[in-house]
C-alpha cells in the first residue's frame, strides 16, 4: 500500500540524513518535495518529478533515496541510460537496496 511505502521512505530518510540537518526547515522542505516527486511519478508527470528531484539531489547529494526516485522518474520516462547513472550513484551511497539492484541489472541487460 502507499502508506507502507511512505513509512518506508520516512525511515530511509531518517537513517540517511545527517544529524545537523534534522529538525531543520531544509528537512521539512526535502520531505515535502520527495512526497511531491513521488506523487508526480505515480501521475506519470516524469519531467516535473525530475525537476524537483534534481534540485533535491543537488541540495542533498548523500541521500540515496532521492537518487532512487530520480532514477525511477528517468527510467519510467524512457531514459534508461541516464537512470542507470543515477541508480549507480545511489548504489555507491547505499549498497543494501535489493530493489535498486534488480533495476540496475534489468537496465544493464537491455
mmCIF file of C-alpha atoms in Angstrom:
data_model
loop_
_atom_site.group_PDB
_atom_site.id
_atom_site.type_symbol
_atom_site.label_atom_id
_atom_site.label_comp_id
_atom_site.label_asym_id
_atom_site.label_seq_id
_atom_site.Cartn_x
_atom_site.Cartn_y
_atom_site.Cartn_z
ATOM 1 C CA UNK A 1 0.000 0.000 0.000
ATOM 2 C CA UNK A 2 1.046 3.637 -0.439
ATOM 3 C CA UNK A 3 1.029 4.231 3.333
ATOM 4 C CA UNK A 4 3.596 1.476 3.826
ATOM 5 C CA UNK A 5 5.785 2.928 1.055
ATOM 6 C CA UNK A 6 5.560 6.380 2.667
ATOM 7 C CA UNK A 7 6.530 4.940 6.054
ATOM 8 C CA UNK A 8 9.488 3.139 4.500
ATOM 9 C CA UNK A 9 10.564 6.328 2.744
ATOM 10 C CA UNK A 10 10.463 8.190 6.059
ATOM 11 C CA UNK A 11 12.594 5.553 7.774
ATOM 12 C CA UNK A 12 15.161 5.586 4.990
ATOM 13 C CA UNK A 13 15.338 9.374 5.102
ATOM 14 C CA UNK A 14 15.850 9.413 8.849
ATOM 15 C CA UNK A 15 18.712 6.948 8.515
ATOM 16 C CA UNK A 16 20.441 8.833 5.698
ATOM 17 C CA UNK A 17 20.187 12.481 6.646
ATOM 18 C CA UNK A 18 22.939 13.785 8.897
ATOM 19 C CA UNK A 19 22.167 14.924 12.413
ATOM 20 C CA UNK A 20 22.909 18.566 11.539
ATOM 21 C CA UNK A 21 20.059 18.566 9.038
ATOM 22 C CA UNK A 22 17.497 17.028 11.381
ATOM 23 C CA UNK A 23 14.996 19.420 12.944
ATOM 24 C CA UNK A 24 15.606 21.983 10.255
ATOM 25 C CA UNK A 25 13.480 23.720 7.707
ATOM 26 C CA UNK A 26 15.552 22.019 4.993
ATOM 27 C CA UNK A 27 14.369 18.627 6.192
ATOM 28 C CA UNK A 28 10.724 19.682 6.046
ATOM 29 C CA UNK A 29 11.235 21.004 2.524
ATOM 30 C CA UNK A 30 13.044 17.834 1.473
ATOM 31 C CA UNK A 31 10.333 15.515 2.771
ATOM 32 C CA UNK A 32 7.586 17.585 1.154
ATOM 33 C CA UNK A 33 9.352 17.713 -2.200
ATOM 34 C CA UNK A 34 10.143 13.991 -2.147
ATOM 35 C CA UNK A 35 6.490 13.245 -1.485
ATOM 36 C CA UNK A 36 5.549 15.596 -4.324
ATOM 37 C CA UNK A 37 8.119 13.964 -6.633
ATOM 38 C CA UNK A 38 6.800 10.518 -5.810
ATOM 39 C CA UNK A 39 3.209 11.656 -6.413
ATOM 40 C CA UNK A 40 4.191 13.131 -9.785
ATOM 41 C CA UNK A 41 5.833 9.837 -10.756
ATOM 42 C CA UNK A 42 2.603 8.000 -9.897
ATOM 43 C CA UNK A 43 0.727 10.543 -12.060
ATOM 44 C CA UNK A 44 3.216 9.878 -14.905
ATOM 45 C CA UNK A 45 4.398 13.501 -14.816
ATOM 46 C CA UNK A 46 8.015 12.446 -15.098
ATOM 47 C CA UNK A 47 9.536 15.734 -16.276
ATOM 48 C CA UNK A 48 8.017 17.620 -13.343
ATOM 49 C CA UNK A 49 9.168 14.945 -10.907
ATOM 50 C CA UNK A 50 12.654 15.033 -12.403
ATOM 51 C CA UNK A 51 12.888 18.798 -11.910
ATOM 52 C CA UNK A 52 12.041 18.563 -8.224
ATOM 53 C CA UNK A 53 14.269 15.565 -7.605
ATOM 54 C CA UNK A 54 17.256 17.040 -9.457
ATOM 55 C CA UNK A 55 17.060 20.074 -7.181
ATOM 56 C CA UNK A 56 16.980 17.912 -4.065
ATOM 57 C CA UNK A 57 19.833 15.709 -5.342
ATOM 58 C CA UNK A 58 21.974 18.846 -5.640
ATOM 59 C CA UNK A 59 20.939 20.017 -2.179
ATOM 60 C CA UNK A 60 21.396 16.602 -0.507
ATOM 61 C CA UNK A 61 23.989 14.717 -2.596
ATOM 62 C CA UNK A 62 24.463 11.969 0.012
ATOM 63 C CA UNK A 63 20.820 10.846 0.281
ATOM 64 C CA UNK A 64 20.375 7.704 -1.810
ATOM 65 C CA UNK A 65 16.564 7.698 -1.731
ATOM 66 C CA UNK A 66 16.491 10.979 -3.664
ATOM 67 C CA UNK A 67 18.579 9.386 -6.388
ATOM 68 C CA UNK A 68 16.365 6.295 -6.377
ATOM 69 C CA UNK A 69 13.282 8.405 -7.024
ATOM 70 C CA UNK A 70 15.105 10.434 -9.651
ATOM 71 C CA UNK A 71 16.240 7.214 -11.312
ATOM 72 C CA UNK A 72 12.645 5.996 -11.295
ATOM 73 C CA UNK A 73 11.431 9.177 -12.988
ATOM 74 C CA UNK A 74 14.122 8.918 -15.660
ATOM 75 C CA UNK A 75 13.626 5.183 -16.222
ATOM 76 C CA UNK A 76 9.854 5.435 -16.489
ATOM 77 C CA UNK A 77 10.299 8.316 -18.931
ATOM 78 C CA UNK A 78 12.334 6.047 -21.241
ATOM 79 C CA UNK A 79 15.744 7.449 -20.303
ATOM 80 C CA UNK A 80 17.381 4.214 -19.165
ATOM 81 C CA UNK A 81 20.993 5.279 -19.682
ATOM 82 C CA UNK A 82 20.581 8.381 -17.517
ATOM 83 C CA UNK A 83 18.600 6.399 -14.959
ATOM 84 C CA UNK A 84 21.399 3.847 -14.704
ATOM 85 C CA UNK A 85 23.935 6.572 -13.908
ATOM 86 C CA UNK A 86 21.670 7.909 -11.159
ATOM 87 C CA UNK A 87 20.985 4.440 -9.737
ATOM 88 C CA UNK A 88 24.720 3.675 -9.658
ATOM 89 C CA UNK A 89 25.333 6.851 -7.640
ATOM 90 C CA UNK A 90 22.606 5.746 -5.227
ATOM 91 C CA UNK A 91 24.187 2.281 -5.079
ATOM 92 C CA UNK A 92 27.525 3.830 -4.063
ATOM 93 C CA UNK A 93 25.768 5.643 -1.213
ATOM 94 C CA UNK A 94 23.622 2.713 -0.073
ATOM 95 C CA UNK A 95 24.646 -0.699 -1.446
ATOM 96 C CA UNK A 96 21.977 -2.614 0.509
ATOM 97 C CA UNK A 97 18.903 -1.756 -1.569
ATOM 98 C CA UNK A 98 17.771 -5.006 -3.212
ATOM 99 C CA UNK A 99 15.055 -3.386 -5.354
ATOM 100 C CA UNK A 100 17.599 -0.990 -6.833
ATOM 101 C CA UNK A 101 19.950 -3.874 -7.663
ATOM 102 C CA UNK A 102 17.136 -5.545 -9.632
ATOM 103 C CA UNK A 103 16.516 -2.372 -11.645
ATOM 104 C CA UNK A 104 20.240 -1.863 -12.303
ATOM 105 C CA UNK A 105 20.575 -5.429 -13.565
ATOM 106 C CA UNK A 106 17.478 -5.029 -15.735
ATOM 107 C CA UNK A 107 18.834 -1.871 -17.350
ATOM 108 C CA UNK A 108 22.274 -3.417 -17.881
ATOM 109 C CA UNK A 109 20.604 -6.393 -19.569
ATOM 110 C CA UNK A 110 18.716 -4.270 -22.106
#
